[in-house]
Amino acid sequence: MKVLVINCGSSSLKYQVLEMDNEELLCKGLVERIGIEGSQIKHEKIGAEKFVLQTPMKNHKEAIGHVMDALVDPEHGVVASMKEIGAVGHRVVHAGEKYATSVVIDDDVIKALEECTDLAPLHNPANILGIRACQEMMPGVPMVGVFDTAFHQTMPKEAYLYPIPYKYYEKYRVRRYGFHGTSHRYVSKRVAELMGRDIRDLKIITCHLGNGASLAAIDHGQVIDTSMGFTPLAGVAMGTRSGNIDPSIITYLAAHEGKSADQILNELNKGSGIQGLSGVSSDFRDVESAANQGNERARIAEDVFVHRVKSYLGAYFLLLNGADAIVFTAGVGENDKAMRARICSRMESLGVKICPERNDVRGREALISTDDSTVQVWTIPTNEELTIARDTAELVG
Ligand code: ADP
C-alpha cells in the first residue's frame, strides 16, 4: 500500500509518499506560503531532480491539488493515478486526553480535535484544515490521525498534574501533555532494536533537540515524564522558546514594560531561548560559531541550554532509577557532536561515557558511548513520517 503523509502548518504543508510493502520513501515535498503571496511547491521524487513550481495557492485545498498534480505528473510523479494512494496519514499536534494512540479519522475525531483547538491554537486549526482539504480532494480515501501528544498519555498523574488548584484540571484539563511524541516513540523503539533488546526490558531517556526541544523518560516502553507541558513552551531552552521560567516573570515584565501578558508570552515563544539570550540567532550553528569566535552571550546561551538539558537528564535518571540508554535526535541531537559531548560530560558517576571517535558522526544511527559506559548513548535520526505511515497502514490495512 502507498501512504501519503501530510504535515500541515498554517501556511505550509510537508508531504511524503511511502510504499509500505518495503517502507520505501518514493517522494517528498513542501508547499510554502499558502494563502500569501509567493506560494510555491517544491517536490522531489527520490533519485530525481527537485521540481519547483511557483503558483498562487489561495488555501490548503488548492495546495493539496498541487500536491496531487505533482504525485501523478508523468515526469516527477510516483503514481499513475491517485487511486494508488491507499490512505493518508496526518500529523496532528494536540489530541488532548482523548487519544493515546493513532486513530482512523471520522467526524467524531474531527470534532474532538476541534475541541482541542484552544490547547494548540497555532497548530490544530492548520492540521484540521489539511485533513478537510484531503477529504474534499480525495473522497473515499481513509485518513488516519497521528498525534504528537498520544505517546505521552501513559504518564502517571503525579507527572502530568501541575500543583495548582485541582479544579483547573477538572474544568479546563490544564495539565502536562507533552509533544514530539511520534519522534520519542520512533527513536525509543529504534534504539531497542539496535540494542537487540525488548523495549519492555529497557529504561530509556530520549532527547529530541531541534528548534523545539524536549526530553522523555521511557520506562519499559511507556512514557513516565516529559519536559514539555500544557504547551510546547515548557521544558528546556530552545531555539526561540524560553522553556520553563518562573511564571511571576510574566506579570512582572508586563507591568514594567507596559506590555500585556500576551505580548510577553509571545516573546517567550518567539524571542527567547538561545536567540533571546545570544542576540545572534535561533540556529544552534550560528550561536556555536559566534561562541567560538569569542561572543560571550552566545557562549552563555549554549551554557544555559546544556545546563537545562542536563537538569532533565539528571531528573529522569532518578525517576527511572537508572537508565539503559540515552538517545539524541532531531537537528541538534543528530548533527551536533560538540553539543552531545557537552551534555554528556561529567556524567561518569551515572555510568555515562562518550567516546570522542564514535561521537564524530552526523545524521546517521550510531552508538557514541564507550564499551565500558554502563549507559549506552546513541544518536538516531528521527523519522516521524515513517511512524505516521506505519500507523496509517496498520490501521487501514
Ligand atoms: P524543528 O523540526 O524543530 O524545526 P530540527 O529538528 O530540524 O528543528 O532542528 C533544527 C535545528 O538543528 C537548527 O536550528 C540548527 O540549530 C540545528 N542543527 C542542524 N544541523 C546542525 C549542525 N550540523 N550543527 C549544529 N546544529 C545543527
Short mmCIF file of C-alpha atoms and ligand atoms in Angstrom, two decimals:
data_model
loop_
_atom_site.label_atom_id
_atom_site.label_comp_id
_atom_site.label_asym_id
_atom_site.label_seq_id
_atom_site.Cartn_x
_atom_site.Cartn_y
_atom_site.Cartn_z
CA MET A 1 0.00 0.00 0.00
CA LYS A 2 1.17 3.53 -0.78
CA VAL A 3 0.59 6.03 2.00
CA LEU A 4 0.60 9.81 1.71
CA VAL A 5 1.83 11.52 4.88
CA ILE A 6 0.71 15.11 5.45
CA ASN A 7 2.10 17.56 7.99
CA CYS A 8 0.10 20.72 7.65
CA GLY A 9 1.06 24.10 9.12
CA SER A 10 -0.88 27.34 8.91
CA SER A 11 0.84 28.42 5.68
CA SER A 12 2.90 25.35 4.82
CA LEU A 13 2.39 21.70 4.07
CA LYS A 14 5.02 18.96 4.11
CA TYR A 15 4.30 15.63 2.49
CA GLN A 16 5.82 12.28 1.66
CA VAL A 17 4.65 9.18 -0.18
CA LEU A 18 5.90 5.84 1.11
CA GLU A 19 5.48 2.36 -0.33
CA MET A 20 4.67 0.43 2.81
CA ASP A 21 5.33 -3.04 1.36
CA ASN A 22 9.04 -2.27 1.76
CA GLU A 23 8.80 1.07 3.63
CA GLU A 24 10.46 2.84 0.72
CA LEU A 25 10.27 6.62 0.52
CA LEU A 26 9.08 7.48 -3.01
CA CYS A 27 8.90 11.26 -2.87
CA LYS A 28 8.75 14.21 -0.53
CA GLY A 29 7.83 17.82 -0.83
CA LEU A 30 6.98 21.12 0.74
CA VAL A 31 4.32 23.67 -0.09
CA GLU A 32 5.09 27.10 1.29
CA ARG A 33 3.31 30.43 1.62
CA ILE A 34 -0.21 29.01 1.28
CA GLY A 35 -2.70 31.89 1.21
CA ILE A 36 0.04 34.52 0.93
CA GLU A 37 1.93 35.97 -1.99
CA GLY A 38 4.72 33.81 -3.40
CA SER A 39 3.15 30.35 -2.92
CA GLN A 40 5.29 27.52 -4.20
CA ILE A 41 5.62 23.77 -4.18
CA LYS A 42 8.99 22.00 -4.01
CA HIS A 43 8.67 18.37 -4.98
CA GLU A 44 11.36 15.70 -5.01
CA LYS A 45 10.98 12.25 -6.46
CA ILE A 46 13.68 10.26 -4.70
CA GLY A 47 16.64 9.81 -7.02
CA ALA A 48 15.44 12.51 -9.41
CA GLU A 49 15.91 16.24 -9.67
CA LYS A 50 13.88 18.59 -7.50
CA PHE A 51 10.95 20.29 -9.15
CA VAL A 52 9.81 23.76 -8.04
CA LEU A 53 6.60 25.44 -9.14
CA GLN A 54 5.65 28.96 -8.12
CA THR A 55 1.92 29.49 -8.46
CA PRO A 56 -0.74 31.20 -6.38
CA MET A 57 -2.46 28.92 -3.82
CA LYS A 58 -5.30 30.61 -2.02
CA ASN A 59 -5.90 27.87 0.53
CA HIS A 60 -4.97 24.37 1.69
CA LYS A 61 -7.39 22.78 -0.76
CA GLU A 62 -5.53 24.37 -3.66
CA ALA A 63 -2.25 23.31 -2.10
CA ILE A 64 -3.40 19.67 -1.89
CA GLY A 65 -4.49 19.99 -5.54
CA HIS A 66 -0.93 20.91 -6.50
CA VAL A 67 0.48 18.08 -4.39
CA MET A 68 -1.83 15.66 -6.23
CA ASP A 69 -0.73 17.09 -9.60
CA ALA A 70 2.91 16.55 -8.62
CA LEU A 71 2.23 12.98 -7.46
CA VAL A 72 0.68 11.94 -10.80
CA ASP A 73 2.97 14.04 -13.02
CA PRO A 74 4.41 11.81 -15.77
CA GLU A 75 7.92 13.14 -15.12
CA HIS A 76 8.19 13.89 -11.40
CA GLY A 77 5.29 11.78 -10.15
CA VAL A 78 5.29 8.48 -8.28
CA VAL A 79 1.82 7.11 -9.08
CA ALA A 80 -0.12 6.71 -12.32
CA SER A 81 -3.31 7.89 -10.63
CA MET A 82 -4.38 8.96 -7.13
CA LYS A 83 -6.27 5.64 -6.86
CA GLU A 84 -2.88 4.09 -5.97
CA ILE A 85 -2.80 6.07 -2.70
CA GLY A 86 -4.37 3.68 -0.22
CA ALA A 87 -4.54 6.02 2.76
CA VAL A 88 -3.43 9.37 4.13
CA GLY A 89 -1.70 9.80 7.49
CA HIS A 90 -1.97 13.23 9.11
CA ARG A 91 0.30 14.62 11.76
CA VAL A 92 -1.84 16.34 14.37
CA VAL A 93 -0.28 18.23 17.26
CA HIS A 94 -2.86 18.04 20.03
CA ALA A 95 -5.39 15.37 20.87
CA GLY A 96 -5.78 16.40 24.50
CA GLU A 97 -6.63 13.42 26.70
CA LYS A 98 -8.86 11.92 24.07
CA TYR A 99 -6.44 9.71 22.13
CA ALA A 100 -3.49 7.71 23.41
CA THR A 101 -2.92 6.08 20.02
CA SER A 102 -3.40 6.92 16.35
CA VAL A 103 -6.95 6.62 15.01
CA VAL A 104 -8.87 6.46 11.74
CA ILE A 105 -10.37 9.91 11.23
CA ASP A 106 -14.15 10.26 11.18
CA ASP A 107 -16.49 13.13 12.07
CA ASP A 108 -16.19 12.36 15.79
CA VAL A 109 -12.39 12.56 15.63
CA ILE A 110 -12.50 15.91 13.84
CA LYS A 111 -14.94 17.17 16.47
CA ALA A 112 -12.62 16.03 19.25
CA LEU A 113 -9.67 17.75 17.58
CA GLU A 114 -11.67 20.94 17.18
CA GLU A 115 -12.37 20.81 20.89
CA CYS A 116 -8.60 20.77 21.47
CA THR A 117 -8.05 23.84 19.31
CA ASP A 118 -7.67 26.25 22.19
CA LEU A 119 -4.96 23.97 23.63
CA ALA A 120 -2.91 24.34 20.41
CA PRO A 121 -4.21 27.44 18.67
CA LEU A 122 -1.22 27.70 16.32
CA HIS A 123 -1.23 24.07 15.20
CA ASN A 124 -4.56 22.24 15.42
CA PRO A 125 -6.55 24.57 13.14
CA ALA A 126 -3.94 24.07 10.40
CA ASN A 127 -3.88 20.30 10.95
CA ILE A 128 -7.68 20.20 10.67
CA LEU A 129 -7.57 22.33 7.51
CA GLY A 130 -5.20 19.78 5.99
CA ILE A 131 -7.50 16.88 6.91
CA ARG A 132 -10.56 18.61 5.48
CA ALA A 133 -8.74 19.59 2.28
CA CYS A 134 -7.64 15.98 1.75
CA GLN A 135 -11.13 14.68 2.47
CA GLU A 136 -12.55 17.02 -0.17
CA MET A 137 -9.90 16.34 -2.77
CA MET A 138 -9.57 12.59 -2.14
CA PRO A 139 -13.08 11.40 -1.30
CA GLY A 140 -13.29 7.82 -0.06
CA VAL A 141 -9.60 7.55 0.84
CA PRO A 142 -9.20 6.58 4.52
CA MET A 143 -7.38 9.10 6.70
CA VAL A 144 -5.52 8.46 9.95
CA GLY A 145 -4.59 10.98 12.65
CA VAL A 146 -1.25 10.56 14.43
CA PHE A 147 -0.91 12.82 17.45
CA ASP A 148 2.16 14.45 19.00
CA THR A 149 0.57 14.13 22.41
CA ALA A 150 -0.54 10.48 22.18
CA PHE A 151 2.66 8.68 23.23
CA HIS A 152 2.85 10.72 26.44
CA GLN A 153 -0.63 9.70 27.60
CA THR A 154 0.91 6.91 29.70
CA MET A 155 2.32 9.47 32.15
CA PRO A 156 1.09 8.91 35.70
CA LYS A 157 -0.98 11.56 37.42
CA GLU A 158 1.91 12.73 39.59
CA ALA A 159 3.83 13.56 36.40
CA TYR A 160 1.10 15.24 34.42
CA LEU A 161 -0.70 17.22 37.12
CA TYR A 162 0.51 20.71 37.96
CA PRO A 163 0.42 21.61 41.64
CA ILE A 164 -2.27 24.26 41.10
CA PRO A 165 -5.90 24.14 42.26
CA TYR A 166 -7.30 20.80 41.09
CA LYS A 167 -10.44 22.50 39.80
CA TYR A 168 -8.44 23.84 36.83
CA TYR A 169 -7.65 20.33 35.74
CA GLU A 170 -11.29 19.35 36.17
CA LYS A 171 -12.69 22.43 34.45
CA TYR A 172 -10.17 23.03 31.68
CA ARG A 173 -7.93 19.96 31.55
CA VAL A 174 -4.92 22.11 32.46
CA ARG A 175 -2.14 19.50 32.79
CA ARG A 176 1.11 18.42 31.20
CA TYR A 177 0.53 16.84 27.78
CA GLY A 178 3.98 16.70 26.20
CA PHE A 179 4.81 16.91 22.49
CA HIS A 180 7.15 15.38 19.87
CA GLY A 181 5.55 12.07 20.94
CA THR A 182 5.87 10.50 17.50
CA SER A 183 9.59 11.22 17.49
CA HIS A 184 10.15 9.96 21.05
CA ARG A 185 8.21 6.81 20.14
CA TYR A 186 10.20 6.20 16.95
CA VAL A 187 13.67 6.62 18.47
CA SER A 188 12.88 4.66 21.64
CA LYS A 189 11.60 1.74 19.59
CA ARG A 190 14.56 2.02 17.23
CA VAL A 191 17.18 2.10 19.98
CA ALA A 192 15.72 -1.09 21.45
CA GLU A 193 16.04 -2.73 18.01
CA LEU A 194 19.61 -1.51 17.63
CA MET A 195 20.48 -2.79 21.11
CA GLY A 196 18.87 -6.12 20.26
CA ARG A 197 16.63 -5.79 23.31
CA ASP A 198 12.92 -5.77 24.00
CA ILE A 199 11.76 -2.22 24.76
CA ARG A 200 9.75 -3.70 27.65
CA ASP A 201 13.07 -4.51 29.36
CA LEU A 202 14.63 -1.08 28.92
CA LYS A 203 14.79 2.30 30.63
CA ILE A 204 15.43 4.97 28.01
CA ILE A 205 15.85 8.74 28.03
CA THR A 206 15.14 10.30 24.64
CA CYS A 207 16.42 13.80 23.83
CA HIS A 208 14.68 15.42 20.85
CA LEU A 209 16.86 18.51 20.42
CA GLY A 210 15.93 20.65 17.43
CA ASN A 211 14.47 24.10 17.10
CA GLY A 212 11.88 22.82 19.51
CA ALA A 213 13.36 20.52 22.13
CA SER A 214 12.01 18.02 24.61
CA LEU A 215 13.17 15.03 26.63
CA ALA A 216 11.19 11.98 27.67
CA ALA A 217 11.73 9.32 30.32
CA ILE A 218 10.53 5.98 28.94
CA ASP A 219 10.14 3.12 31.36
CA HIS A 220 9.69 -0.28 29.70
CA GLY A 221 8.14 1.34 26.62
CA GLN A 222 5.90 3.78 28.49
CA VAL A 223 6.50 7.49 28.95
CA ILE A 224 6.61 8.35 32.64
CA ASP A 225 7.61 12.01 32.22
CA THR A 226 8.42 14.53 29.53
CA SER A 227 9.74 18.06 29.58
CA MET A 228 7.15 19.92 27.51
CA GLY A 229 3.92 20.71 29.28
CA PHE A 230 0.49 22.17 28.72
CA THR A 231 2.01 23.73 25.60
CA PRO A 232 5.30 23.24 23.72
CA LEU A 233 6.71 26.32 25.50
CA ALA A 234 7.71 24.33 28.58
CA GLY A 235 10.86 22.41 29.43
CA VAL A 236 14.40 23.07 28.21
CA ALA A 237 15.57 26.27 26.48
CA MET A 238 15.01 26.07 22.71
CA GLY A 239 15.77 27.99 19.53
CA THR A 240 13.34 30.81 20.32
CA ARG A 241 11.35 29.41 23.28
CA SER A 242 12.30 30.05 26.88
CA GLY A 243 11.34 26.68 28.30
CA ASN A 244 10.43 26.72 32.00
CA ILE A 245 10.58 30.05 33.77
CA ASP A 246 9.09 31.36 36.98
CA PRO A 247 5.57 32.39 35.86
CA SER A 248 5.77 35.54 38.00
CA ILE A 249 8.22 36.92 35.44
CA ILE A 250 5.32 37.35 33.02
CA THR A 251 3.32 39.76 35.14
CA TYR A 252 6.48 41.48 36.41
CA LEU A 253 7.70 42.21 32.87
CA ALA A 254 4.24 43.13 31.64
CA ALA A 255 3.96 45.77 34.38
CA HIS A 256 7.47 47.16 33.91
CA GLU A 257 7.46 47.14 30.10
CA GLY A 258 3.88 48.41 29.74
CA LYS A 259 3.01 45.31 27.74
CA SER A 260 0.22 42.77 28.01
CA ALA A 261 0.76 39.25 29.34
CA ASP A 262 0.08 38.03 25.80
CA GLN A 263 2.87 40.20 24.42
CA ILE A 264 5.32 38.83 26.97
CA LEU A 265 4.17 35.30 26.23
CA ASN A 266 4.79 35.96 22.56
CA GLU A 267 8.35 36.99 23.44
CA LEU A 268 8.78 33.81 25.47
CA ASN A 269 7.70 31.79 22.43
CA LYS A 270 9.37 33.68 19.63
CA GLY A 271 12.18 35.83 21.01
CA SER A 272 13.68 33.81 23.84
CA GLY A 273 15.76 30.65 24.15
CA ILE A 274 19.20 30.75 22.57
CA GLN A 275 18.04 33.51 20.25
CA GLY A 276 16.94 35.77 23.10
CA LEU A 277 19.99 35.08 25.23
CA SER A 278 22.62 35.30 22.48
CA GLY A 279 21.06 38.03 20.35
CA VAL A 280 22.72 36.17 17.47
CA SER A 281 20.30 33.62 16.05
CA SER A 282 17.87 30.84 16.89
CA ASP A 283 20.04 28.46 14.88
CA PHE A 284 22.46 26.48 17.03
CA ARG A 285 25.07 26.51 14.25
CA ASP A 286 25.19 30.33 14.22
CA VAL A 287 25.30 30.54 18.00
CA GLU A 288 28.04 27.95 18.17
CA SER A 289 30.19 29.71 15.62
CA ALA A 290 29.66 33.07 17.36
CA ALA A 291 30.65 31.47 20.68
CA ASN A 292 33.77 30.00 19.06
CA GLN A 293 34.67 33.49 17.87
CA GLY A 294 34.51 34.81 21.40
CA ASN A 295 30.92 36.13 21.58
CA GLU A 296 30.24 35.96 25.31
CA ARG A 297 26.44 35.98 25.13
CA ALA A 298 26.47 33.22 22.54
CA ARG A 299 28.64 31.16 24.88
CA ILE A 300 26.27 31.78 27.78
CA ALA A 301 23.26 30.83 25.62
CA GLU A 302 24.90 27.49 24.89
CA ASP A 303 25.82 27.00 28.54
CA VAL A 304 22.21 27.62 29.60
CA PHE A 305 20.95 25.14 27.02
CA VAL A 306 23.41 22.47 28.19
CA HIS A 307 22.59 23.16 31.85
CA ARG A 308 18.86 22.76 31.25
CA VAL A 309 19.18 19.56 29.25
CA LYS A 310 21.49 18.11 31.91
CA SER A 311 18.98 19.01 34.64
CA TYR A 312 16.29 16.94 32.90
CA LEU A 313 18.68 14.08 32.24
CA GLY A 314 19.51 14.00 35.94
CA ALA A 315 15.87 14.12 36.95
CA TYR A 316 14.95 11.34 34.55
CA PHE A 317 17.80 9.14 35.74
CA LEU A 318 16.27 9.36 39.19
CA LEU A 319 12.67 8.89 38.09
CA LEU A 320 13.67 5.82 36.09
CA ASN A 321 16.00 4.61 38.84
CA GLY A 322 18.85 4.42 36.31
CA ALA A 323 18.87 4.20 32.54
CA ASP A 324 19.98 1.69 29.92
CA ALA A 325 20.15 4.15 27.05
CA ILE A 326 20.16 7.84 26.18
CA VAL A 327 19.16 8.76 22.62
CA PHE A 328 19.88 12.04 20.85
CA THR A 329 17.72 13.01 17.88
CA ALA A 330 16.47 15.97 15.76
CA GLY A 331 18.58 18.75 14.22
CA VAL A 332 20.98 19.32 17.12
CA GLY A 333 20.86 15.78 18.52
CA GLU A 334 21.63 14.20 15.14
CA ASN A 335 24.22 16.68 13.88
CA ASP A 336 25.95 18.47 16.71
CA LYS A 337 28.69 16.30 18.19
CA ALA A 338 30.04 19.13 20.34
CA MET A 339 26.65 19.64 21.98
CA ARG A 340 26.18 15.90 22.57
CA ALA A 341 29.63 15.72 24.16
CA ARG A 342 28.99 18.72 26.38
CA ILE A 343 25.62 17.43 27.55
CA CYS A 344 27.13 14.05 28.43
CA SER A 345 30.29 15.44 30.03
CA ARG A 346 30.87 14.87 33.74
CA MET A 347 28.28 12.11 33.89
CA GLU A 348 30.73 9.31 34.69
CA SER A 349 29.17 8.92 38.14
CA LEU A 350 25.98 7.81 36.39
CA GLY A 351 27.85 5.44 34.09
CA VAL A 352 27.78 7.67 31.02
CA LYS A 353 30.98 7.90 28.98
CA ILE A 354 31.11 9.31 25.46
CA CYS A 355 33.69 8.00 23.00
CA PRO A 356 35.06 11.00 21.03
CA GLU A 357 35.79 8.89 17.92
CA ARG A 358 32.36 7.24 17.86
CA ASN A 359 30.72 10.60 18.56
CA ASP A 360 32.33 12.04 15.43
CA VAL A 361 29.22 11.35 13.32
CA ARG A 362 26.28 13.28 11.99
CA GLY A 363 22.95 12.36 10.51
CA ARG A 364 23.17 8.60 10.94
CA GLU A 365 22.49 5.93 13.53
CA ALA A 366 25.48 5.38 15.80
CA LEU A 367 26.43 4.19 19.26
CA ILE A 368 28.52 7.04 20.65
CA SER A 369 29.39 5.76 24.13
CA THR A 370 32.46 3.74 25.13
CA ASP A 371 32.27 -0.01 25.63
CA ASP A 372 32.59 0.42 29.40
CA SER A 373 29.83 3.05 29.60
CA THR A 374 27.08 1.30 31.55
CA VAL A 375 24.53 3.52 29.81
CA GLN A 376 24.56 3.21 26.02
CA VAL A 377 24.37 6.59 24.31
CA TRP A 378 23.05 6.68 20.74
CA THR A 379 22.35 9.21 18.05
CA ILE A 380 19.41 8.20 15.86
CA PRO A 381 17.87 10.33 13.10
CA THR A 382 14.18 10.63 13.87
CA ASN A 383 11.58 9.57 11.32
CA GLU A 384 8.17 10.87 12.27
CA GLU A 385 6.84 10.41 8.74
CA LEU A 386 7.68 6.71 8.70
CA THR A 387 5.97 6.29 12.06
CA ILE A 388 2.87 8.09 10.75
CA ALA A 389 2.89 5.94 7.59
CA ARG A 390 3.28 2.73 9.65
CA ASP A 391 0.37 3.63 11.93
CA THR A 392 -1.72 4.55 8.90
CA ALA A 393 -1.00 1.33 7.01
CA GLU A 394 -1.62 -0.72 10.14
CA LEU A 395 -4.95 0.92 10.96
CA VAL A 396 -6.23 0.95 7.40
CA GLY A 397 -4.67 -2.25 6.13
P1 ADP B 1 12.47 21.64 14.03
O1 ADP B 1 11.97 20.39 13.34
O2 ADP B 1 12.10 21.73 15.48
O3 ADP B 1 12.26 22.90 13.29
P2 ADP B 1 15.07 20.47 13.56
O4 ADP B 1 14.98 19.18 14.26
O5 ADP B 1 15.08 20.47 12.07
O6 ADP B 1 14.03 21.52 14.11
O7 ADP B 1 16.40 21.17 14.06
C1 ADP B 1 16.78 22.39 13.52
C2 ADP B 1 17.97 22.90 14.28
O8 ADP B 1 19.02 21.94 14.24
C3 ADP B 1 18.54 24.15 13.64
O9 ADP B 1 18.01 25.30 14.24
C4 ADP B 1 20.00 24.04 13.94
O10 ADP B 1 20.24 24.84 15.06
C5 ADP B 1 20.25 22.61 14.34
N1 ADP B 1 21.25 21.98 13.50
C6 ADP B 1 21.10 21.42 12.30
N2 ADP B 1 22.30 20.97 11.81
C7 ADP B 1 23.22 21.28 12.75
C8 ADP B 1 24.63 21.09 12.87
N3 ADP B 1 25.34 20.50 11.92
N4 ADP B 1 25.21 21.54 13.98
C9 ADP B 1 24.51 22.13 14.94
N5 ADP B 1 23.19 22.34 14.89
C10 ADP B 1 22.55 21.92 13.81
#
